[in-house]
Structure formats: structure tokens, C-alpha cells
Coordinates of C-alpha atoms and ligand atoms in Angstrom, one line a residue:
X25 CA 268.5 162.9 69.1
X26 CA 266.4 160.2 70.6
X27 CA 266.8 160.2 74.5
X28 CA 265.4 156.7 75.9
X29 CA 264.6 156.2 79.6
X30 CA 264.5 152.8 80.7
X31 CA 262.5 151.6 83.8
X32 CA 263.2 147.9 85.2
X33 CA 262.5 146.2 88.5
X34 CA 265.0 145.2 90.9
X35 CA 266.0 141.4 90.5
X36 CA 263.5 139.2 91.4
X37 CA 264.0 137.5 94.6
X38 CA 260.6 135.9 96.0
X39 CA 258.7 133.9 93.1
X40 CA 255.8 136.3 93.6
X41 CA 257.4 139.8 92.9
X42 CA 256.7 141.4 90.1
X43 CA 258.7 142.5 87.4
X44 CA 258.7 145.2 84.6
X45 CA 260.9 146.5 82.1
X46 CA 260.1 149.3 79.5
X47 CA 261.6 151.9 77.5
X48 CA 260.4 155.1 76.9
X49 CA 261.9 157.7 74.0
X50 CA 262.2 161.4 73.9
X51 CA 262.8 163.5 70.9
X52 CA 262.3 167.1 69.1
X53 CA 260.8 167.9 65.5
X54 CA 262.5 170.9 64.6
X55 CA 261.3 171.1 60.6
X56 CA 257.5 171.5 61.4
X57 CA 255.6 174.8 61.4
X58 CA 254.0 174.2 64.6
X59 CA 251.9 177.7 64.4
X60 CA 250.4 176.9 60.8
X61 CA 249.7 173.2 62.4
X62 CA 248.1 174.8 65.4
X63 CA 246.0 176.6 62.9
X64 CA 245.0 173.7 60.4
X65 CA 244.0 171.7 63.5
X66 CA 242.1 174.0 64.9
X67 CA 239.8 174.4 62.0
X68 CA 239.4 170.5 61.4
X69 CA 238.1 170.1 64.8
X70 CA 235.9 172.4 63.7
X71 CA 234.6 170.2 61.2
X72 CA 235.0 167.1 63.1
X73 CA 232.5 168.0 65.6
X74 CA 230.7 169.6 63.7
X75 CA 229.6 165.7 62.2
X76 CA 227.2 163.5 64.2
X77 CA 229.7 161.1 66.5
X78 CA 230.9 158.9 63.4
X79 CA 230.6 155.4 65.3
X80 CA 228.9 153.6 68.1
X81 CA 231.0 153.0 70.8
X82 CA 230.7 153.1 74.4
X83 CA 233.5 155.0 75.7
X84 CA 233.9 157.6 72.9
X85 CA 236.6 159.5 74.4
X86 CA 239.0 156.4 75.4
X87 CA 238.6 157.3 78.7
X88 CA 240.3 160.5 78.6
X89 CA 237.5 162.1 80.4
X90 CA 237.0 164.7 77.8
X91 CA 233.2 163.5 76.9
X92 CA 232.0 163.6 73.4
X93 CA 232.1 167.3 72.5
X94 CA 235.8 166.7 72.5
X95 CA 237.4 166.0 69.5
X96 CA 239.3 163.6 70.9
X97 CA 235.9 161.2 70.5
X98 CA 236.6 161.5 66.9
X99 CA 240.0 159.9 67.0
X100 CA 238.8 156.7 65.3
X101 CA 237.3 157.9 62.6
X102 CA 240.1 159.7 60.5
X103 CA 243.6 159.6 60.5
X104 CA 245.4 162.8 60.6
X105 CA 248.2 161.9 58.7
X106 CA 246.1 161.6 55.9
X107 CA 245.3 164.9 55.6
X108 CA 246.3 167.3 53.0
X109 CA 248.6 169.7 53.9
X110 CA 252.4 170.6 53.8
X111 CA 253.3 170.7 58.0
X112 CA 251.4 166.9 58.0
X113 CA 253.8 165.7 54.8
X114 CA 257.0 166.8 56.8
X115 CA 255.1 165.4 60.4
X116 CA 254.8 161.9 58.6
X117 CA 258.6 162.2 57.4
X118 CA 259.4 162.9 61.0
X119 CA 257.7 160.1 62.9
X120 CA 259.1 157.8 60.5
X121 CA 262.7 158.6 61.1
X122 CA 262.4 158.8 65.0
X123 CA 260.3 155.5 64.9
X124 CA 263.8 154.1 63.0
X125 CA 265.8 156.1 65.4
X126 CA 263.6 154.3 68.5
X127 CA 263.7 150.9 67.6
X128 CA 267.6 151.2 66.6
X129 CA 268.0 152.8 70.1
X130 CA 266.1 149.9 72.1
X131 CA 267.6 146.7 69.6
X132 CA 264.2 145.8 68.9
X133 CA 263.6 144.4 64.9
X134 CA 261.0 146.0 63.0
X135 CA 257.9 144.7 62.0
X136 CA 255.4 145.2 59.3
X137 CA 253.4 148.0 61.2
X138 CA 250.7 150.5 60.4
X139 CA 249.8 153.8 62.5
X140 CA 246.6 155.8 63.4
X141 CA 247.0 159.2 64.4
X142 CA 244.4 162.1 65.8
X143 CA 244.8 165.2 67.6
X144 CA 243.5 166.4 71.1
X145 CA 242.3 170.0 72.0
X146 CA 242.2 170.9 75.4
X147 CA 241.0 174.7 76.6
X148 CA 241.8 176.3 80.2
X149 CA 240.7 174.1 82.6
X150 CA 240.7 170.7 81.2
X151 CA 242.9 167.8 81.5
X152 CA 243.1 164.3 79.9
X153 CA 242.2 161.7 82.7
X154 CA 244.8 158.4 83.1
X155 CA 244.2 155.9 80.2
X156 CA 246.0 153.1 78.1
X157 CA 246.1 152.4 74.6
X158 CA 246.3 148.6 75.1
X159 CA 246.9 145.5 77.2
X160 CA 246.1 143.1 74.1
X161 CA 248.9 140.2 72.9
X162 CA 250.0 142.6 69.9
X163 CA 250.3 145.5 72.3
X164 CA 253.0 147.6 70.2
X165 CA 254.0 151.8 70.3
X166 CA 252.0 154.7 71.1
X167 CA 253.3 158.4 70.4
X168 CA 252.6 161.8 71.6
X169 CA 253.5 165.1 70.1
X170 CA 252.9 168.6 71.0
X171 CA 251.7 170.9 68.9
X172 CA 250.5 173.9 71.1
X173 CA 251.0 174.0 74.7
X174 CA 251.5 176.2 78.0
X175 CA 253.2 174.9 81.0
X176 CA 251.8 171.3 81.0
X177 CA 253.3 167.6 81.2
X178 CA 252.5 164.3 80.4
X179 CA 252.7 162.5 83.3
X180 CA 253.1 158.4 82.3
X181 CA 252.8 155.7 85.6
X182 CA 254.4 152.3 85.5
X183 CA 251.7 149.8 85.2
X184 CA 252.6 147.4 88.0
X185 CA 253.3 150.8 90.7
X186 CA 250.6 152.7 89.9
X187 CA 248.1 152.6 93.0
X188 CA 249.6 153.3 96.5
X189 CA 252.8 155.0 95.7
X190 CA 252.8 155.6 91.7
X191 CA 256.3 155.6 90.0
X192 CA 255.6 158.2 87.6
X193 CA 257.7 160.1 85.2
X194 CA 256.6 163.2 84.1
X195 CA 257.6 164.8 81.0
X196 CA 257.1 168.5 80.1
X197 CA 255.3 169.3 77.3
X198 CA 257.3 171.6 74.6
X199 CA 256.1 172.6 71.2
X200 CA 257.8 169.8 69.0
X201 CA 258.5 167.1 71.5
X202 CA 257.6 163.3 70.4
X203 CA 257.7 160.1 72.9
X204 CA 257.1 156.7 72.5
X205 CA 256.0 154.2 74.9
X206 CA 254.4 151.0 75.3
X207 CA 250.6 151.1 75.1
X208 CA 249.9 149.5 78.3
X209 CA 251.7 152.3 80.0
X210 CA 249.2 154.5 82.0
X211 CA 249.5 158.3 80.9
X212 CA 247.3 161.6 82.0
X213 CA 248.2 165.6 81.5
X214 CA 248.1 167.8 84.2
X215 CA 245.8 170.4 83.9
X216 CA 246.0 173.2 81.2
X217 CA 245.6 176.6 82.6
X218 CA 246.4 178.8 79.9
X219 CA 244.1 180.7 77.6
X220 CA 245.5 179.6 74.1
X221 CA 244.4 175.7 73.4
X222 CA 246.8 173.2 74.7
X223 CA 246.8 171.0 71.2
X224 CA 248.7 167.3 71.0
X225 CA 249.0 164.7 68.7
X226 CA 249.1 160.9 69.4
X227 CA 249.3 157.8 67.5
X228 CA 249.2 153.9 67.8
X229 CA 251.5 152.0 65.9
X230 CA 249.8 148.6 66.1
X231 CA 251.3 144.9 64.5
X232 CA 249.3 143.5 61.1
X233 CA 248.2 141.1 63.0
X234 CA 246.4 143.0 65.6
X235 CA 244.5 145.2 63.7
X236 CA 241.4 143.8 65.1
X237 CA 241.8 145.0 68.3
X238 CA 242.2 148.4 67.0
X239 CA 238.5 149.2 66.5
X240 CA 237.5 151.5 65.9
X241 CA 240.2 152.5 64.0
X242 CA 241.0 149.9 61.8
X243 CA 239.7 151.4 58.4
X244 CA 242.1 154.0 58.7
X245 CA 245.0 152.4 59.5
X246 CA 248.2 153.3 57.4
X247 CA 251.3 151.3 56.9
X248 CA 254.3 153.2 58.4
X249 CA 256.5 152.8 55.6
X250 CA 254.2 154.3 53.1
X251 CA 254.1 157.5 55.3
X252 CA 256.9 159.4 53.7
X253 CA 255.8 159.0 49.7
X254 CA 259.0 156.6 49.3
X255 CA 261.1 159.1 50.5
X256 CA 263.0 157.4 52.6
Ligands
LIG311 FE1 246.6 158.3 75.3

């Protein structure tokens, strides 16, 4: 069931305060192998890097910190839910029925929209440094999933209280959990201290009209409701 958080300013008094409201959903994938997915993904970062860096772009990583050997610097180049194989048919079924689920939850109308999707590997040691996704005027939905992990979180700041005192919320990672959340929302992981790979999934779910600004992963973009086959 999709949990949503909701974070919201106190009213407004002098002209100058600032205001925020966003929601943020939590939810669980219970139909997907996450063991054979750990394994497929695994061997396509494998062949990911082991192709030259497929575009020209000056911060290949997104600012994740991870550098290009990662294979997060590939994550505009493919999209994952194109890939053939029977744990990424029932993934798209999933994200498409808790993307219904999390716009029915918050009362927001849905939209034509397309999604990108790639995969992160992180090994002991490592961590994914504080990013966004987007501040642009179609600014629409990220997601996360995890796939692998061992006693990490996501940690996501509110954008406006995110210097001197952050207001952070920090959600544990857990083999199967998905979240949504505004792309301007600031979000790092702790650090990954365990000897298996810590292995997540995340996607943009971006407007038609904004696809520009989604360089460059624009070729790959996929409209959402074609994800399922017409199963839905
Ligand atoms: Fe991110």
C-alpha cells in the first residue's frame, strides 16, 4: 500500500518566508525476483562499462560523485526497462500500478508522461553524493527502488531547509522498496559498508513537453502507459 508523507511549511506570516509543500510515497514490490534481478544487473554493468562513455557530457555521473567508471555515468544512454527479461516485464507492471496508486493518493490528474530508468552499483565504501533530478518548469516524478542492499538509506532534504539545519527524512533501504518524489528534492545514500553490491534502481518520469530538458536521455524515453504490454 502506498504510504505518502507530506512536508509543508508553517503558514506564512512575513511576505518574505518561504514556503514548501511536497509529497513523498513509500511502497513494496513483492512479485519481483530481486536475486535473479541482482544478477541480470550485475552482468549488464558489465557490459555497460565495458563501452566507451556513450555521450559527451560534462558531469557524467549527475553529480552523484561516483565518477565515470560507475555505471551510473551510463544512465542516459539505455533505459533499463527496455531490457529483455522476465523480473524487468513484472518491474514495469509494478511502477505502473504504484505510479496510479501515487497520483490517486496525492489528487493530482495524470498526464501524458514517459519514464527513463537506469540502475546504480555501489561496492563497500561508496556512497552517492546529494543531487537533484530537476529544477526545470516541467519538473515532474523521480523513483527509487532497491534491488540489493545492506543496512543503508536514502536520505532526501527539503530544498528550501537544506543548509544550516537540514530537514531530512531518511528512508531505509529494503530489497523491494519504491518512492516517489519531486525531482527538485535533494537526495544522497549513506554509505554502503557491506561486501555484497548495494544495487538500486531510479527513474524520471518527465511531462511531453519537457523532454528537452531531459538530455541526455531523451532518445530513450518510454511512455508510461505502454510499459505494461496493454496489460493494464
Ligand atoms: Fe538521484
Amino acid at each position: 500500500m502506498m504510504h505518502i508523507k507530506y512536508f509543508q511549511s508553517e503558514p506564512k506570516i512575513s511576505p518574505f518566508a518561504p514556503e514548501w509543500y511536497y509529497e513523498f510515497g513509500e511502497d513494496k514490490i513483492d512479485d519481483v525476483d530481486f536475486k535473479e534481478l541482482s544478477k541480470f544487473l550485475l552482468e549488464k554493468e558489465k557490459e555497460l562499462l565495458s563501452k566507451p562513455l556513450p555521450y559527451d557530457f560534462n558531469i557524467v555521473d549527475a553529480y552523484t560523485g561516483l565518477g565515470e567508471n560507475s555505471v551510473t555515468s551510463r544512465w542516459g544512454s539505455y533505459n533499463l526497462l527496455a531490457f529483455d527479461h522476465p523480473e524487468i516485464k513484472k518491474l514495469r507492471n509494478n511502477i505502473f500500478v504504484k505510479y496510479i496508486s501515487f497520483m490517486d493518493a496525492v489528487g493530482v490528474e495524470r498526464d501524458t508522461v514517459f519514464i527513463q530508468c537506469w540502475f546504480n552499483v555501489l561496492r563497500k565504501g561508496q556512497d552517492i553524493k546529494a543531487h537533484i533530478h530537476s529544477i526545470n518548469p516541467y519538473c515532474y516524478l523521480g523513483g527509487h527502488i532497491t534491488v540489493q542492499c545492506d543496512n543503508t538509506s536514502t536520505v532526501y532534504i527539503n530544498p528550501i531547509n537544506q543548509i544550516n539545519e537540514p530537514q531530512i527524512y531518511e528512508s531505509p533501504n529494503e530489497v523491494g522498496r519504491i518512492t516517489f518524489f519531486q525531482q527538485n528534492i535533494p537526495h544522497y545514500t549513506t554509505i554502503h559498508n557491506g561486501d555484497a553490491e548495494r544495487i538500486s534502481i531510479a527513474f524520471d518520469i518527465v511531462m511531453k513537453d519537457g523532454i528537452d530538458f531531459t538530455k541526455p536521455a531523451s532518445q530513450n524515453l518510454i511512455l508510461l502507459d505502454e510499459i505494461t504490454e496493454g496489460n493494464f
